[in-house]
PDB file of C-alpha atoms in Angstrom:
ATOM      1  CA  UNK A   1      12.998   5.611  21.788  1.00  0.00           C
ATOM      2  CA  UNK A   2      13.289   8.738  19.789  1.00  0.00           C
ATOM      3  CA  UNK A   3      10.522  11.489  19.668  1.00  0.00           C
ATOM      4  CA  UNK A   4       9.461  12.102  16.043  1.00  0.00           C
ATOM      5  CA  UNK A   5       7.702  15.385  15.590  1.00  0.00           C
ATOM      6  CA  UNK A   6       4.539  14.823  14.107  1.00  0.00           C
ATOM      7  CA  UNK A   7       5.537  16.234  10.692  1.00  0.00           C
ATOM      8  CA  UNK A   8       8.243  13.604  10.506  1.00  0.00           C
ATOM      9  CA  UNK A   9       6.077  10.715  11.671  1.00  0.00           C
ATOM     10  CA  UNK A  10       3.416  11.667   8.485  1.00  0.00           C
ATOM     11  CA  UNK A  11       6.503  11.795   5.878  1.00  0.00           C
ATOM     12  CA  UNK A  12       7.476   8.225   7.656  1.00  0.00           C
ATOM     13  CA  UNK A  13       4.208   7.107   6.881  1.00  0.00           C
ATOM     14  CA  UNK A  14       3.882   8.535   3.587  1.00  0.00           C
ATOM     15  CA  UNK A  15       6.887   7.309   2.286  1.00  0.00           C
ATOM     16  CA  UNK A  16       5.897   3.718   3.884  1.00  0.00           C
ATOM     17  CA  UNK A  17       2.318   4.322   2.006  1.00  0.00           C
ATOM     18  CA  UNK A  18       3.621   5.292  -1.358  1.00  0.00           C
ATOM     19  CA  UNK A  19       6.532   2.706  -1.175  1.00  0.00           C
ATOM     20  CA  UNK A  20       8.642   2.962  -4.535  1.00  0.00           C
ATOM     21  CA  UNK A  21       7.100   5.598  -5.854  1.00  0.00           C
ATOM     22  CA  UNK A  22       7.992   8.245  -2.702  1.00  0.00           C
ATOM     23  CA  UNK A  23       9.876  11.247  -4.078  1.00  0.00           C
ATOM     24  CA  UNK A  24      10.087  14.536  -2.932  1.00  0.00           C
ATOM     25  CA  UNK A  25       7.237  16.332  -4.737  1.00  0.00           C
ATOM     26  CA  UNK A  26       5.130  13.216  -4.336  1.00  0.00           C
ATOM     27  CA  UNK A  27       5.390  12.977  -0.782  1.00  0.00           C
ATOM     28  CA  UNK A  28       4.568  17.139  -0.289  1.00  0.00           C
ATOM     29  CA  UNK A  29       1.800  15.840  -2.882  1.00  0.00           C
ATOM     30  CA  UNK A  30       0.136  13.087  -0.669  1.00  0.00           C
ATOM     31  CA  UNK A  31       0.460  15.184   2.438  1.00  0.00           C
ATOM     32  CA  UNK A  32      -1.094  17.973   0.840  1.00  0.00           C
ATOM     33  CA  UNK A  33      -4.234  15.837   0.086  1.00  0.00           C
ATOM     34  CA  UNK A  34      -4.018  14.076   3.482  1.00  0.00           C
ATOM     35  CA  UNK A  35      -4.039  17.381   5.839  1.00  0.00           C
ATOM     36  CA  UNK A  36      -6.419  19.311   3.230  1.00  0.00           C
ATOM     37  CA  UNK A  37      -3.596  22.376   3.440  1.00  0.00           C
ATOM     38  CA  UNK A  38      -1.086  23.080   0.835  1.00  0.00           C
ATOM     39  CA  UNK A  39       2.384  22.109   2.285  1.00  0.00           C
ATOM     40  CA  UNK A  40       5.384  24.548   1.278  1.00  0.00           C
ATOM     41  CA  UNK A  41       8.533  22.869   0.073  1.00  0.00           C
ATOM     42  CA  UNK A  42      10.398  23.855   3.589  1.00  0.00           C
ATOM     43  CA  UNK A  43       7.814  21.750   5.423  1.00  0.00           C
ATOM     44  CA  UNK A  44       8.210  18.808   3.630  1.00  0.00           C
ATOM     45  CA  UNK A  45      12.203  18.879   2.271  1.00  0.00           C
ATOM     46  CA  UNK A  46      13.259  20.314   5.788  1.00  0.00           C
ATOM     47  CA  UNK A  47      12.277  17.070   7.639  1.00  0.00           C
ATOM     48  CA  UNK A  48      12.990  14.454   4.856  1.00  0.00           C
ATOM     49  CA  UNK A  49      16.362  15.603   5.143  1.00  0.00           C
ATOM     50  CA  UNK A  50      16.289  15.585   8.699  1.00  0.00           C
ATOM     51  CA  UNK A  51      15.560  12.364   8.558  1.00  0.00           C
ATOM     52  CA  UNK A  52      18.163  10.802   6.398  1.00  0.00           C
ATOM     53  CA  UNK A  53      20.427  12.525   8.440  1.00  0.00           C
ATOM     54  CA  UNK A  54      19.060  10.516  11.853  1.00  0.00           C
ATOM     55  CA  UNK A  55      19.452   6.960   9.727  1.00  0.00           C
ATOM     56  CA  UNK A  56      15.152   6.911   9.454  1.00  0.00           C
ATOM     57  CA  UNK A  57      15.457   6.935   5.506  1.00  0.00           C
ATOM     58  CA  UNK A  58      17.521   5.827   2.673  1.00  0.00           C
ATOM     59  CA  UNK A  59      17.733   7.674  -0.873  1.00  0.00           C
ATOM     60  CA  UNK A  60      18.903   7.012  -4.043  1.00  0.00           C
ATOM     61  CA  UNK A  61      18.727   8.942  -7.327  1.00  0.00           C
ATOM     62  CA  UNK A  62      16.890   8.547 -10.781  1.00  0.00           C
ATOM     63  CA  UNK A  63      18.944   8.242 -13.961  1.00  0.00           C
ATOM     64  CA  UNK A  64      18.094  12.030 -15.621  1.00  0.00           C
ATOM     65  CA  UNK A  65      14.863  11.992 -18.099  1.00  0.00           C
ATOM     66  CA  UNK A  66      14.639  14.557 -20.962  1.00  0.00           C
ATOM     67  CA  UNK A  67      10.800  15.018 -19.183  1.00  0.00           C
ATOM     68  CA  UNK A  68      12.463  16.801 -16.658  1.00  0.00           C
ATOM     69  CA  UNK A  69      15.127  18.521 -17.859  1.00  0.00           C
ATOM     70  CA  UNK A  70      17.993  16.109 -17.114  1.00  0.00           C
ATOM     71  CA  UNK A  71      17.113  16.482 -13.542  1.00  0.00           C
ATOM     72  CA  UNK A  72      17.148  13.148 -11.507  1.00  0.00           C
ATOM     73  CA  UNK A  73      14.184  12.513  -8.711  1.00  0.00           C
ATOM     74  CA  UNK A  74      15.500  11.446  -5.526  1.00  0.00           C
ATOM     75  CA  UNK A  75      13.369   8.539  -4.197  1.00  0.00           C
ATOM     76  CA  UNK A  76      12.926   8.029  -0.385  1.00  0.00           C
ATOM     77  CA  UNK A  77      13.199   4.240   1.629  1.00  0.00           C
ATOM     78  CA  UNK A  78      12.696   3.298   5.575  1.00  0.00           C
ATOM     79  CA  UNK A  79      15.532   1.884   6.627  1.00  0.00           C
ATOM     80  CA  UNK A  80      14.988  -0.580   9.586  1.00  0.00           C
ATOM     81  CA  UNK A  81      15.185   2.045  12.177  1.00  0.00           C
ATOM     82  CA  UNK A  82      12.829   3.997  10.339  1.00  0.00           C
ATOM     83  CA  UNK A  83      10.337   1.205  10.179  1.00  0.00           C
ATOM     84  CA  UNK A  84      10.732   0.160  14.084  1.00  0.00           C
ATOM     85  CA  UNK A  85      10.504   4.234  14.756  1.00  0.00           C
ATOM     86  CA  UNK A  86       6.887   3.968  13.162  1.00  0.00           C
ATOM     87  CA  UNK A  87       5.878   0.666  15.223  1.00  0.00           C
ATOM     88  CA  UNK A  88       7.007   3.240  17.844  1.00  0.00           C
ATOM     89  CA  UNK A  89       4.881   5.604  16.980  1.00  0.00           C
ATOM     90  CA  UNK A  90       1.833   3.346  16.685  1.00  0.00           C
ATOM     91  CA  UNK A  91       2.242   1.666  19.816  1.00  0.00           C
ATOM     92  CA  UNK A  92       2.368   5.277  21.919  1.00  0.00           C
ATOM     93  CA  UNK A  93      -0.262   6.485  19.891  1.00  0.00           C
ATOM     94  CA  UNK A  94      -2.607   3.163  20.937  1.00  0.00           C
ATOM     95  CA  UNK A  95      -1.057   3.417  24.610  1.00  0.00           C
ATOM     96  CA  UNK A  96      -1.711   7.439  24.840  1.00  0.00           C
ATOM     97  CA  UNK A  97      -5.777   6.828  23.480  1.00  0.00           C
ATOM     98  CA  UNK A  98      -6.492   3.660  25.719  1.00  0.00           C
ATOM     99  CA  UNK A  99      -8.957   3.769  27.996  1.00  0.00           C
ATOM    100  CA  UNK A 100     -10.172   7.917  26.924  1.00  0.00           C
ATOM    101  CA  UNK A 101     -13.828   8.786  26.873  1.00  0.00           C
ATOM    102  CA  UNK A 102     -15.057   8.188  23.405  1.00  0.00           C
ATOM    103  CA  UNK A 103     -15.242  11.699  21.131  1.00  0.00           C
ATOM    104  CA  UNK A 104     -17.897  10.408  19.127  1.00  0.00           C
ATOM    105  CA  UNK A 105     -15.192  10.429  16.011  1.00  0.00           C
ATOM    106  CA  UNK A 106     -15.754   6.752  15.209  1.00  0.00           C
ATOM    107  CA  UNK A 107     -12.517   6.504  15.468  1.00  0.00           C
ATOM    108  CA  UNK A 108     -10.978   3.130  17.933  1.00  0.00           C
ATOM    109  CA  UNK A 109      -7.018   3.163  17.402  1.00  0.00           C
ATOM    110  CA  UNK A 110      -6.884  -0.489  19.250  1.00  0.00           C
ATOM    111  CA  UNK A 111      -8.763  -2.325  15.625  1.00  0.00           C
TER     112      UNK A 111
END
């Protein structure tokens, strides 16, 4: 199993939540909302890259809109690996809060 930092495991889920609609500035968008912190571009672009690299993602390119210029958006996919690096994630996260005290957060990762 490979280690994801946690920055790449919430782009993994992000572009897994936003499906075919996860591009660049929407992804730094979500996360934004999701930490409560403005993300810069290097924190979010830096990893997504990263992560093509390692086989976790897939992208593809928009045909070029007048809206934006003639610029394309560059949409983001899990590949397999990236999807079975995620049911990674969520079975170490599960294994790593079994059995602590409660922190009164409400919060039981096993449901």
């Amino acid at each position: 199993m490979n280690i994801l930092s946690r920055m790449e495991e919430l782009i993994l889920l992000s572009v897994w939540k936003l499906q075919g609609e996860a591009y660049g500035l929407q992804i730094r968008t979500y996360l934004s909302e999701l930490v409560e912190q403005e993300l810069s571009v290097g924190a979010v672009y830096v990893p997504l890259k990263r992560l093509k690299k390692r086989g976790y993602l897939s992208s593809w390119d928009s045909d070029p809109t007048d809206e934006r210029g003639g610029r394309t958006k560059r949409f983001y996919k899990l590949t397999e690996k990236g999807v079975t690096a995620l049911q990674q994630v969520k079975t170490v996260q599960e294994n790593a809060w079994s059995g602590l005290p409660d922190l009164g957060l409400g919060w039981n990762p096993s449901i």
